[in-house]
Short mmCIF file of C-alpha atoms in Angstrom, two decimals:
data_model
loop_
_atom_site.label_atom_id
_atom_site.label_comp_id
_atom_site.label_asym_id
_atom_site.label_seq_id
_atom_site.Cartn_x
_atom_site.Cartn_y
_atom_site.Cartn_z
CA MET R 15 168.20 -66.58 89.38
CA SER R 16 169.54 -66.44 85.83
CA ARG R 17 172.70 -68.33 84.93
CA LEU R 18 174.44 -65.00 84.29
CA ARG R 19 173.50 -63.62 87.70
CA ARG R 20 174.33 -66.92 89.39
CA ALA R 21 177.82 -66.85 87.90
CA ALA R 22 178.25 -63.23 88.95
CA THR R 23 177.34 -64.18 92.49
CA ALA R 24 179.64 -67.20 92.52
CA VAL R 25 182.87 -65.24 92.63
CA LEU R 26 181.60 -63.31 95.62
CA VAL R 27 180.54 -66.24 97.77
CA VAL R 28 182.71 -69.21 96.91
CA ALA R 29 185.68 -68.15 99.03
CA GLY R 30 185.80 -68.70 102.74
CA LEU R 31 183.28 -71.49 102.93
CA ALA R 32 184.12 -72.38 106.52
CA LEU R 33 180.53 -71.82 107.57
CA SER R 34 179.51 -74.97 105.75
CA GLY R 35 181.76 -77.03 107.94
CA CYS R 36 184.60 -76.89 105.43
CA SER R 37 187.98 -75.32 105.96
CA SER R 38 188.15 -71.84 104.48
CA ALA R 39 191.37 -72.14 102.51
CA SER R 40 194.05 -74.51 101.48
CA ALA R 41 197.68 -75.05 100.54
CA PRO R 42 199.56 -77.69 98.56
CA SER R 43 202.76 -79.53 99.29
CA ALA R 44 203.21 -82.12 96.56
CA ALA R 45 206.15 -80.25 95.10
CA SER R 46 207.22 -78.52 98.29
CA GLY R 47 210.72 -79.30 99.38
CA SER R 48 213.17 -76.99 101.05
CA THR R 49 212.29 -74.62 103.85
CA SER R 50 212.79 -70.92 104.17
CA GLY R 51 213.84 -69.07 107.28
CA GLY R 52 212.07 -65.89 106.15
CA THR R 53 208.85 -64.70 107.70
CA PRO R 54 206.30 -63.46 105.16
CA PRO R 55 203.81 -60.84 106.35
CA SER R 56 201.03 -62.40 108.45
CA GLY R 57 202.66 -65.81 108.14
CA ASP R 58 204.08 -68.26 110.60
CA SER R 59 206.94 -67.12 112.79
CA ALA R 60 208.68 -70.44 112.19
CA SER R 61 210.18 -71.39 108.85
CA VAL R 62 207.79 -72.88 106.33
CA ALA R 63 208.25 -75.00 103.24
CA VAL R 64 208.87 -73.43 99.85
CA LEU R 65 206.97 -74.61 96.79
CA GLN R 66 209.61 -75.78 94.33
CA PRO R 67 209.20 -75.76 90.53
CA LEU R 68 208.72 -78.96 88.58
CA PRO R 69 211.22 -79.93 85.87
CA ALA R 70 210.64 -77.94 82.69
CA ALA R 71 210.65 -81.05 80.48
CA ILE R 72 207.32 -82.84 80.15
CA PRO R 73 207.69 -86.44 81.39
CA ALA R 74 207.31 -89.13 78.75
CA ASP R 75 204.37 -90.76 80.52
CA LEU R 76 202.45 -87.44 80.37
CA GLN R 77 203.10 -86.70 76.70
CA ARG R 78 199.82 -88.23 75.56
CA TYR R 79 197.86 -85.73 77.66
CA TYR R 80 199.80 -82.77 76.26
CA THR R 81 199.21 -83.88 72.67
CA GLN R 82 195.49 -84.73 72.71
CA LYS R 83 193.22 -82.61 70.51
CA LEU R 84 190.38 -80.48 71.82
CA GLN R 85 187.14 -80.92 69.89
CA TRP R 86 185.15 -77.70 70.34
CA SER R 87 181.40 -77.64 69.76
CA PRO R 88 178.73 -74.93 70.22
CA CYS R 89 177.19 -74.72 73.69
CA ASP R 90 175.58 -72.39 76.21
CA SER R 91 174.17 -69.78 73.83
CA GLY R 92 177.18 -68.69 71.86
CA PHE R 93 180.09 -70.35 73.64
CA GLN R 94 182.24 -73.30 72.63
CA CYS R 95 182.72 -76.34 74.87
CA ALA R 96 185.10 -79.28 74.95
CA THR R 97 186.34 -82.03 77.24
CA MET R 98 189.82 -83.33 77.84
CA LYS R 99 191.59 -86.07 79.79
CA VAL R 100 194.14 -85.72 82.58
CA PRO R 101 195.61 -88.43 84.79
CA LEU R 102 193.84 -89.22 88.02
CA ASP R 103 197.25 -89.53 89.67
CA TYR R 104 200.22 -87.63 88.23
CA ALA R 105 202.56 -89.96 90.12
CA ASP R 106 200.98 -92.96 88.37
CA PRO R 107 199.37 -91.95 85.06
CA ALA R 108 198.61 -95.58 84.28
CA ALA R 109 196.10 -95.60 87.16
CA GLY R 110 193.43 -94.05 84.95
CA ASP R 111 192.07 -90.77 83.65
CA ILE R 112 189.51 -88.20 84.68
CA THR R 113 187.68 -85.67 82.53
CA LEU R 114 187.84 -81.87 82.60
CA GLY R 115 185.12 -79.67 81.08
CA LEU R 116 186.03 -76.42 79.30
CA ALA R 117 184.16 -73.48 77.80
CA LYS R 118 185.57 -70.76 75.55
CA SER R 119 184.49 -67.41 74.19
CA PRO R 120 186.80 -66.38 71.31
CA ALA R 121 188.40 -62.95 71.41
CA ALA R 122 186.04 -60.32 70.02
CA GLY R 123 188.79 -58.57 68.08
CA ASN R 124 187.30 -55.17 67.24
CA GLY R 125 190.65 -54.00 65.97
CA HIS R 126 192.68 -55.44 68.85
CA LYS R 127 195.48 -57.94 68.36
CA ARG R 128 194.65 -61.37 69.81
CA LEU R 129 196.95 -62.06 72.76
CA GLY R 130 195.99 -65.69 73.36
CA SER R 131 193.77 -67.38 75.93
CA LEU R 132 192.91 -66.00 79.36
CA LEU R 133 192.05 -68.74 81.85
CA ILE R 134 189.66 -67.51 84.53
CA ASN R 135 188.86 -69.07 87.90
CA PRO R 136 186.39 -67.60 90.45
CA GLY R 137 187.65 -69.42 93.53
CA GLY R 138 186.07 -71.66 96.12
CA PRO R 139 187.57 -74.12 95.91
CA GLY R 140 184.59 -75.57 94.14
CA GLY R 141 183.34 -72.62 92.09
CA SER R 142 182.58 -73.35 88.45
CA ALA R 143 185.17 -71.68 86.22
CA VAL R 144 183.04 -72.56 83.20
CA GLU R 145 180.05 -70.61 84.50
CA TYR R 146 182.17 -67.71 85.66
CA ALA R 147 184.13 -67.45 82.41
CA GLU R 148 180.84 -67.32 80.51
CA TYR R 149 179.74 -64.47 82.77
CA ALA R 150 183.08 -62.66 82.44
CA ALA R 151 183.06 -63.00 78.65
CA GLN R 152 179.90 -60.88 78.60
CA THR R 153 180.68 -58.36 81.34
CA TYR R 154 184.43 -57.82 81.74
CA PRO R 155 186.02 -54.67 80.28
CA ALA R 156 185.78 -54.69 76.47
CA PRO R 157 189.51 -54.18 75.70
CA VAL R 158 190.38 -57.41 77.50
CA ARG R 159 187.52 -59.33 75.87
CA ASP R 160 188.68 -58.04 72.50
CA ALA R 161 192.23 -59.32 72.99
CA TYR R 162 191.77 -62.67 74.72
CA ASP R 163 189.82 -65.87 74.29
CA PHE R 164 188.08 -66.25 77.66
CA VAL R 165 188.44 -69.85 78.86
CA GLY R 166 186.96 -71.51 81.91
CA VAL R 167 188.06 -74.98 83.04
CA ASP R 168 186.22 -76.55 85.93
CA PRO R 169 189.01 -77.94 88.13
CA ARG R 170 189.08 -81.64 88.88
CA GLY R 171 186.29 -82.46 91.32
CA VAL R 172 184.15 -79.49 90.24
CA GLY R 173 181.04 -79.05 88.12
CA ARG R 174 181.45 -80.22 84.52
CA SER R 175 184.71 -82.00 85.28
CA THR R 176 184.75 -85.35 87.08
CA PRO R 177 182.93 -84.15 90.22
CA VAL R 178 183.13 -84.94 93.90
CA THR R 179 179.69 -85.98 95.18
CA CYS R 180 178.74 -86.64 98.79
CA LEU R 181 175.13 -86.20 99.95
CA THR R 182 171.60 -86.23 98.60
CA ASN R 183 169.84 -82.88 98.35
CA ARG R 184 167.72 -83.74 101.39
CA GLN R 185 170.81 -84.70 103.38
CA MET R 186 172.45 -81.42 102.35
CA ASP R 187 169.42 -79.49 103.58
CA ALA R 188 169.85 -81.12 106.95
CA PHE R 189 173.62 -80.54 106.98
CA THR R 190 173.36 -76.82 106.28
CA ALA R 191 170.86 -76.39 109.13
CA VAL R 192 173.01 -78.02 111.83
CA ASP R 193 173.88 -75.67 114.69
CA THR R 194 177.42 -74.39 114.11
CA THR R 195 177.67 -72.60 117.46
CA PRO R 196 176.99 -75.50 119.86
CA THR R 197 176.91 -74.79 123.58
CA THR R 198 175.68 -78.13 124.95
CA GLN R 199 177.10 -81.63 124.63
CA ALA R 200 174.02 -82.73 122.72
CA GLN R 201 174.54 -79.94 120.16
CA ILE R 202 178.23 -80.80 119.85
CA ASP R 203 177.34 -84.46 119.29
CA ARG R 204 174.90 -83.51 116.52
CA LEU R 205 177.52 -81.35 114.83
CA VAL R 206 180.14 -84.10 115.00
CA ALA R 207 177.65 -86.64 113.65
CA ALA R 208 176.81 -84.33 110.74
CA ASP R 209 180.48 -83.80 109.90
CA LYS R 210 181.10 -87.55 110.01
CA GLU R 211 178.09 -88.25 107.80
CA PHE R 212 179.34 -85.66 105.31
CA ALA R 213 182.82 -87.20 105.19
CA GLN R 214 181.46 -90.74 104.94
CA GLY R 215 179.14 -89.72 102.09
CA CYS R 216 182.08 -88.28 100.17
CA GLU R 217 184.09 -91.46 100.73
CA GLN R 218 181.23 -93.70 99.59
CA LYS R 219 180.45 -91.71 96.44
CA SER R 220 183.86 -90.29 95.49
CA GLY R 221 186.44 -92.34 97.34
CA LYS R 222 188.84 -92.93 94.44
CA LEU R 223 188.88 -89.23 93.51
CA LEU R 224 189.35 -87.75 96.99
CA ALA R 225 193.10 -88.33 97.17
CA HIS R 226 193.68 -86.53 93.86
CA VAL R 227 191.93 -83.16 94.01
CA SER R 228 194.69 -81.07 95.57
CA THR R 229 195.54 -77.61 94.34
CA VAL R 230 198.84 -78.96 93.02
CA ASP R 231 196.91 -81.50 90.92
CA ALA R 232 194.65 -78.76 89.58
CA ALA R 233 197.61 -76.52 88.77
CA ARG R 234 199.26 -79.34 86.84
CA ASP R 235 196.01 -79.78 84.93
CA MET R 236 196.18 -76.10 83.96
CA ASP R 237 199.53 -76.66 82.32
CA VAL R 238 198.00 -79.37 80.15
CA VAL R 239 195.17 -76.95 79.27
CA ARG R 240 197.72 -74.27 78.36
CA ALA R 241 199.46 -76.62 75.96
CA LEU R 242 196.23 -77.79 74.32
CA LEU R 243 195.15 -74.18 73.77
CA GLY R 244 198.40 -73.57 71.93
CA ASP R 245 199.73 -70.94 74.34
CA PRO R 246 203.46 -71.00 75.15
CA ARG R 247 202.68 -69.21 78.43
CA LEU R 248 199.64 -69.23 80.68
CA ASN R 249 197.62 -66.03 80.91
CA TYR R 250 195.42 -66.25 83.97
CA LEU R 251 193.00 -64.29 86.14
CA GLY R 252 192.09 -65.88 89.46
CA LYS R 253 189.83 -64.53 92.17
CA SER R 254 189.75 -65.62 95.82
CA TYR R 255 190.90 -69.27 96.05
CA GLY R 256 191.68 -68.89 92.35
CA THR R 257 194.63 -66.73 93.43
CA PHE R 258 196.05 -69.69 95.33
CA LEU R 259 195.56 -71.93 92.32
CA GLY R 260 197.27 -69.39 90.07
CA ALA R 261 200.14 -68.80 92.48
CA THR R 262 200.63 -72.55 92.75
CA TYR R 263 200.88 -72.76 88.96
CA ALA R 264 203.46 -69.98 89.02
CA GLY R 265 205.43 -71.82 91.70
CA LEU R 266 205.41 -75.10 89.76
CA PHE R 267 205.91 -73.63 86.26
CA PRO R 268 207.49 -70.18 86.67
CA SER R 269 208.95 -70.08 83.16
CA ARG R 270 205.47 -70.62 81.68
CA VAL R 271 203.78 -67.64 83.35
CA GLY R 272 202.48 -65.00 80.96
CA THR R 273 200.22 -62.38 82.53
CA MET R 274 198.71 -63.37 85.87
CA VAL R 275 196.20 -61.41 87.97
CA LEU R 276 195.54 -62.68 91.52
CA ASP R 277 192.56 -60.76 92.94
CA GLY R 278 191.40 -61.27 96.54
CA ALA R 279 194.55 -63.15 97.39
CA MET R 280 195.18 -66.10 99.67
CA ASN R 281 198.29 -66.40 101.86
CA PRO R 282 199.66 -69.95 101.41
CA SER R 283 202.04 -69.66 104.36
CA LEU R 284 199.19 -69.85 106.90
CA SER R 285 197.83 -72.91 108.67
CA ALA R 286 194.14 -73.80 108.55
CA LEU R 287 193.74 -72.40 112.07
CA GLN R 288 195.34 -69.10 111.08
CA LEU R 289 193.32 -68.86 107.88
CA ASP R 290 190.00 -69.53 109.57
CA SER R 291 190.56 -67.24 112.55
CA GLN R 292 191.86 -64.40 110.37
CA GLN R 293 188.93 -64.85 108.04
CA ALA R 294 186.63 -64.49 111.04
CA GLY R 295 188.20 -61.09 111.56
CA GLY R 296 187.56 -60.26 107.91
CA PHE R 297 183.86 -61.00 108.27
CA GLU R 298 183.74 -58.91 111.45
CA THR R 299 185.29 -55.97 109.61
CA ALA R 300 182.79 -56.37 106.78
CA PHE R 301 179.83 -56.54 109.16
CA ASN R 302 180.98 -53.40 110.95
CA ALA R 303 181.04 -51.62 107.58
CA PHE R 304 177.55 -52.94 106.83
CA ALA R 305 176.32 -51.81 110.25
CA ARG R 306 177.57 -48.26 109.67
CA ASP R 307 175.82 -48.23 106.31
CA CYS R 308 172.63 -49.76 107.69
CA VAL R 309 172.17 -47.14 110.43
CA SER R 310 172.71 -44.36 107.88
CA HIS R 311 169.35 -45.40 106.40
CA SER R 312 166.07 -44.79 108.17
CA GLY R 313 164.52 -47.89 109.62
CA CYS R 314 167.66 -50.03 109.93
CA PRO R 315 166.23 -53.25 111.39
CA LEU R 316 169.21 -53.77 113.70
CA GLY R 317 169.14 -50.40 115.51
CA ARG R 318 169.97 -46.73 115.21
CA THR R 319 173.72 -46.87 115.87
CA ALA R 320 176.49 -49.21 114.77
CA ALA R 321 176.83 -50.47 118.34
CA ALA R 322 173.11 -51.10 118.49
CA ALA R 323 173.26 -52.95 115.17
CA ASP R 324 175.93 -55.23 116.58
CA THR R 325 173.72 -56.02 119.58
CA GLY R 326 170.73 -56.39 117.28
CA LEU R 327 172.46 -59.08 115.25
CA ASP R 328 173.36 -60.93 118.47
CA THR R 329 169.71 -60.78 119.48
CA LEU R 330 168.58 -62.11 116.11
CA PHE R 331 170.95 -65.07 116.19
CA THR R 332 169.95 -65.92 119.75
CA SER R 333 166.28 -65.75 118.80
CA LEU R 334 166.77 -67.96 115.72
CA SER R 335 168.54 -70.55 117.85
CA ALA R 336 165.59 -70.74 120.24
CA ARG R 337 162.75 -70.18 117.77
CA PRO R 338 163.45 -70.73 114.06
CA LEU R 339 161.36 -68.61 111.72
CA PRO R 340 158.92 -69.84 109.08
CA THR R 341 159.95 -69.18 105.49
CA GLY R 342 156.88 -70.06 103.44
CA GLN R 343 158.32 -73.49 102.67
CA PRO R 344 158.94 -76.63 104.75
CA ARG R 345 162.42 -75.47 105.77
CA MET R 346 162.64 -73.18 108.78
CA LEU R 347 165.27 -70.47 109.22
CA ASP R 348 167.45 -71.42 112.19
CA GLU R 349 170.58 -69.72 113.50
CA ALA R 350 172.93 -71.62 111.18
CA LEU R 351 171.01 -70.68 108.02
CA GLY R 352 170.42 -67.13 109.25
CA MET R 353 174.10 -66.58 109.93
CA THR R 354 175.00 -67.96 106.52
CA GLY R 355 172.51 -65.55 104.95
CA VAL R 356 174.17 -62.60 106.69
CA ILE R 357 177.63 -63.82 105.70
CA ALA R 358 176.56 -64.21 102.05
CA ALA R 359 175.70 -60.52 101.84
CA MET R 360 179.07 -59.49 103.30
CA TYR R 361 180.82 -60.43 100.05
CA ASP R 362 179.26 -57.65 98.01
CA GLN R 363 178.11 -54.25 99.28
CA GLU R 364 175.58 -54.19 96.43
CA GLN R 365 173.73 -56.88 98.38
CA TRP R 366 173.49 -54.79 101.53
CA PRO R 367 170.05 -53.42 100.58
CA GLN R 368 168.86 -57.00 100.11
CA LEU R 369 170.23 -57.91 103.52
CA ARG R 370 168.52 -54.92 105.15
CA ALA R 371 165.24 -56.03 103.60
CA ALA R 372 165.77 -59.63 104.73
CA LEU R 373 166.56 -58.51 108.28
CA SER R 374 163.43 -56.33 108.33
CA GLN R 375 161.43 -59.30 107.12
CA ALA R 376 162.93 -61.47 109.88
CA GLU R 377 162.04 -58.79 112.40
CA ARG R 378 158.43 -59.28 111.30
CA GLY R 379 158.68 -63.05 111.78
CA ASN R 380 159.46 -64.19 108.22
CA GLY R 381 162.79 -65.85 107.46
CA ALA R 382 162.36 -66.17 103.68
CA GLY R 383 164.79 -63.40 102.77
CA LEU R 384 167.66 -64.68 104.86
CA LEU R 385 167.02 -68.22 103.66
CA ALA R 386 167.26 -67.02 100.05
CA LEU R 387 170.67 -65.47 100.81
CA SER R 388 171.78 -68.69 102.48
CA ASP R 389 170.67 -70.74 99.48
CA GLN R 390 172.65 -68.41 97.22
CA TYR R 391 175.74 -69.07 99.34
CA TYR R 392 175.33 -72.84 99.13
CA GLU R 393 174.33 -72.77 95.44
CA ARG R 394 170.94 -74.37 96.12
CA ASP R 395 168.43 -73.68 93.37
CA PRO R 396 164.67 -73.20 93.89
CA SER R 397 164.01 -76.86 93.07
CA GLY R 398 166.22 -77.92 95.99
CA GLN R 399 169.15 -79.04 93.82
CA TYR R 400 172.63 -78.23 95.12
CA SER R 401 175.68 -77.76 92.94
CA ASN R 402 178.72 -79.72 94.08
CA LEU R 403 180.40 -76.54 95.35
CA MET R 404 180.44 -77.56 99.00
CA TYR R 405 181.61 -81.11 98.29
CA ALA R 406 184.54 -79.99 96.16
CA ASN R 407 185.34 -77.29 98.68
CA ALA R 408 185.75 -79.77 101.49
CA ALA R 409 187.62 -82.30 99.36
CA VAL R 410 190.24 -79.78 98.22
CA ASP R 411 190.61 -78.06 101.58
CA CYS R 412 190.97 -81.27 103.56
CA LEU R 413 193.68 -82.49 101.19
CA ASP R 414 195.58 -79.20 100.97
CA LEU R 415 196.06 -78.51 104.70
CA PRO R 416 196.00 -80.48 107.95
CA THR R 417 192.78 -79.92 109.86
CA ALA R 418 192.45 -76.85 112.08
CA ALA R 419 191.14 -79.01 114.92
CA THR R 420 191.17 -82.75 115.53
CA ASP R 421 188.31 -83.02 118.05
CA PRO R 422 185.71 -80.91 119.89
CA GLN R 423 188.01 -80.42 122.86
CA GLN R 424 190.57 -78.73 120.64
CA VAL R 425 187.90 -76.47 119.15
CA GLU R 426 186.89 -75.39 122.64
CA GLN R 427 190.52 -74.49 123.36
CA GLN R 428 190.66 -72.43 120.15
CA LEU R 429 187.36 -70.62 120.71
CA PRO R 430 188.82 -67.61 122.60
CA ALA R 431 191.14 -66.77 119.69
CA TYR R 432 188.31 -67.01 117.16
CA GLN R 433 185.94 -64.98 119.29
CA ALA R 434 188.60 -62.32 119.81
CA ALA R 435 188.75 -62.00 116.03
CA SER R 436 184.95 -61.94 115.68
CA HIS R 437 182.41 -62.24 118.45
CA GLN R 438 179.68 -62.53 115.81
CA PHE R 439 181.14 -65.20 113.55
CA GLY R 440 184.19 -66.57 115.34
CA ALA R 441 182.54 -69.52 117.05
CA SER R 442 180.95 -70.76 113.84
CA LEU R 443 184.24 -70.65 111.96
CA ALA R 444 185.99 -72.39 114.85
CA TRP R 445 183.57 -75.31 114.84
CA SER R 446 183.74 -75.51 111.05
CA GLY R 447 187.30 -76.81 111.36
CA LEU R 448 186.03 -80.22 112.44
CA THR R 449 184.95 -81.42 109.00
CA CYS R 450 188.50 -82.25 108.00
CA ALA R 451 189.08 -84.02 111.33
CA TYR R 452 186.91 -86.89 110.07
CA TRP R 453 188.02 -86.80 106.44
CA PRO R 454 188.80 -90.23 104.96
CA VAL R 455 191.98 -89.03 103.18
CA LYS R 456 195.00 -87.67 104.99
CA ALA R 457 196.13 -84.16 104.03
CA THR R 458 199.08 -84.04 101.66
CA GLY R 459 199.72 -80.31 101.91
CA GLU R 460 201.26 -77.95 104.44
CA PRO R 461 201.72 -74.20 104.86
CA HIS R 462 204.40 -72.87 102.52
CA THR R 463 205.62 -69.87 100.60
CA ILE R 464 205.57 -69.44 96.82
CA PRO R 465 208.48 -67.42 95.41
CA ALA R 466 207.98 -68.51 91.76
CA ARG R 467 211.48 -67.33 90.93
CA GLY R 468 211.89 -66.53 87.24
CA ALA R 469 208.20 -65.86 86.59
CA ALA R 470 207.10 -62.84 84.58
CA PRO R 471 205.59 -59.96 86.60
CA ILE R 472 202.49 -61.04 88.56
CA LEU R 473 199.81 -58.58 89.69
CA VAL R 474 198.24 -59.17 93.12
CA VAL R 475 195.09 -57.20 93.99
CA GLY R 476 193.93 -56.71 97.58
CA THR R 477 190.84 -54.97 99.00
CA THR R 478 191.28 -53.30 102.39
CA ARG R 479 187.94 -54.45 103.84
CA ASP R 480 187.59 -57.76 102.01
CA PRO R 481 185.47 -60.06 104.21
CA ALA R 482 186.76 -63.40 102.95
CA THR R 483 190.38 -62.80 101.99
CA PRO R 484 191.77 -60.16 104.37
CA TYR R 485 193.99 -57.49 102.87
CA ALA R 486 197.00 -58.77 104.84
CA TRP R 487 196.85 -61.96 102.76
CA ALA R 488 197.33 -59.98 99.54
CA GLN R 489 200.26 -58.16 101.11
CA ALA R 490 201.79 -61.48 102.12
CA LEU R 491 201.39 -63.15 98.72
CA ALA R 492 202.78 -60.14 96.85
CA ALA R 493 205.80 -60.16 99.18
CA GLN R 494 206.39 -63.90 98.70
CA LEU R 495 206.32 -63.76 94.90
CA ASP R 496 209.68 -62.69 93.52
CA SER R 497 207.92 -60.83 90.71
CA GLY R 498 204.79 -59.81 92.61
CA THR R 499 203.32 -56.29 92.53
CA LEU R 500 200.51 -55.30 94.91
CA LEU R 501 197.60 -53.15 93.72
CA THR R 502 195.47 -51.96 96.65
CA TYR R 503 191.77 -51.13 96.50
CA ASN R 504 190.65 -49.11 99.52
CA GLY R 505 187.08 -50.31 99.70
CA ASP R 506 184.53 -52.96 100.65
CA GLY R 507 183.54 -56.30 99.20
CA HIS R 508 185.27 -59.44 98.04
CA THR R 509 187.73 -58.91 95.15
CA ALA R 510 188.07 -55.68 93.16
CA TYR R 511 188.51 -56.15 89.40
CA ALA R 512 185.46 -55.62 87.19
CA ARG R 513 183.38 -54.60 90.18
CA GLY R 514 183.00 -50.87 89.66
CA SER R 515 186.38 -49.24 90.34
CA SER R 516 187.64 -47.56 87.18
CA CYS R 517 191.04 -47.16 88.84
CA VAL R 518 191.39 -50.90 89.47
CA ASP R 519 190.02 -51.82 86.06
CA THR R 520 192.38 -49.46 84.25
CA ALA R 521 195.42 -50.81 86.09
CA VAL R 522 194.47 -54.44 85.52
CA ASN R 523 193.51 -53.87 81.88
CA THR R 524 196.82 -52.15 81.19
CA TYR R 525 198.70 -55.04 82.75
CA LEU R 526 196.77 -57.72 80.85
CA LEU R 527 197.21 -55.90 77.54
CA THR R 528 200.81 -54.72 77.88
CA GLY R 529 202.39 -56.66 80.75
CA ARG R 530 203.12 -53.40 82.61
CA THR R 531 202.28 -53.49 86.31
CA PRO R 532 201.12 -50.31 88.10
CA PRO R 533 203.70 -48.30 90.07
CA LYS R 534 204.64 -49.74 93.43
CA GLY R 535 202.32 -48.56 96.19
CA THR R 536 199.37 -47.77 93.91
CA VAL R 537 196.13 -47.40 95.90
CA CYS R 538 192.72 -47.12 94.24
CA ARG R 539 189.68 -45.68 95.96
#
């Protein structure tokens, strides 16, 4: 897969990574203080913390980070790259520094006034903002590329920045193939052992970093980036988990928000259990849409009706659990990898034909197609090399929220709720909550709301049948933000901007170029 295509895929599959054994979303607390008695849509019924802004003045012990100079040099076929330093620990800057990697594509101009830098983040956590920004700088709507420098900064722990590392490639192959729907004690024991090995590997290879990769830390890094780019306010476009990162920045630095688009939004007021179980429902909704599409084509490998397709997928997963399929390489396609392959295609309806072909291939006894989709999800290249996506994902998630479950017994108690949300995918997402149960660093975050009082208008975009970030989450975030406006896309797939809807693109472009949000209640189709 080309770098451009890989980056395009990243934004669609780096959210909701619970299937890997990592929690699907996260929330910070470092600056959280007071509590609110309000109940945001789809949030907790009890009061939750409120993310409070940081002091506007830059502390003296952080001044040296805000005044360093970026040294740009050519890289990546026409882009400019640089590195910068940020403190490992904002509470103790003397404890040492870590490095962040940046890439920039200068504004094209073409008669448009330059409006500054637009920081872009594809989500995850763990997705490479550098790779995605390089993709966006070539494919996003021309008026926005003309007006903004496109900038990607890999967050701390990710990619070209000081990365979290955990397992060898061979160990990761084994981890991704572990049964995530255990029904026997032996299977549960193997899953627990795999989660413990994963956590121990991260501690051994990245122990010093693990306590300092929260979303709050990453948001504070973005403010340093803003200053070094020479922008008085941060212009930002975040997708998926990137919406949570952007909202966190707005909560910490509301007076420094410029234009901010949050597409495929997270709801920070939810617990890990709520996030994971609601995400299970999102995947179920997406699969039902795929099933209806599949049976509209002749030869749908799952059956002739949507109900039959649902049963057909059950049959496939059961068969893969008992008899993994050959793939033309040493790795076999088992239920865990097969389910991940199906999930990967739920993010983008343009991949539904590929999924139909892979399911037809599996029906004939060949698992290569589904394995390729699974590898795409995990960012495993043909040589067997994994990116650090899954390691950073777990490290951020386990720090941002307390674990969804503390032991297998608690997972078994939660299973009915997950399976009610999704009989296809619920069990797998339930068992995924155990990774953080064995994490070597205690969570510092908690569910909370983000009002970001005083921020400039913020545009939240939600897709009605989004598999990874359910539409209700976008409604909730827009309601929490004092200056939030919700733009709805009535459609399928994960995120909406720059994915084919001229209505969405026009509304977002207008906002980024003028600061004007669309009228309240706008729905694109």
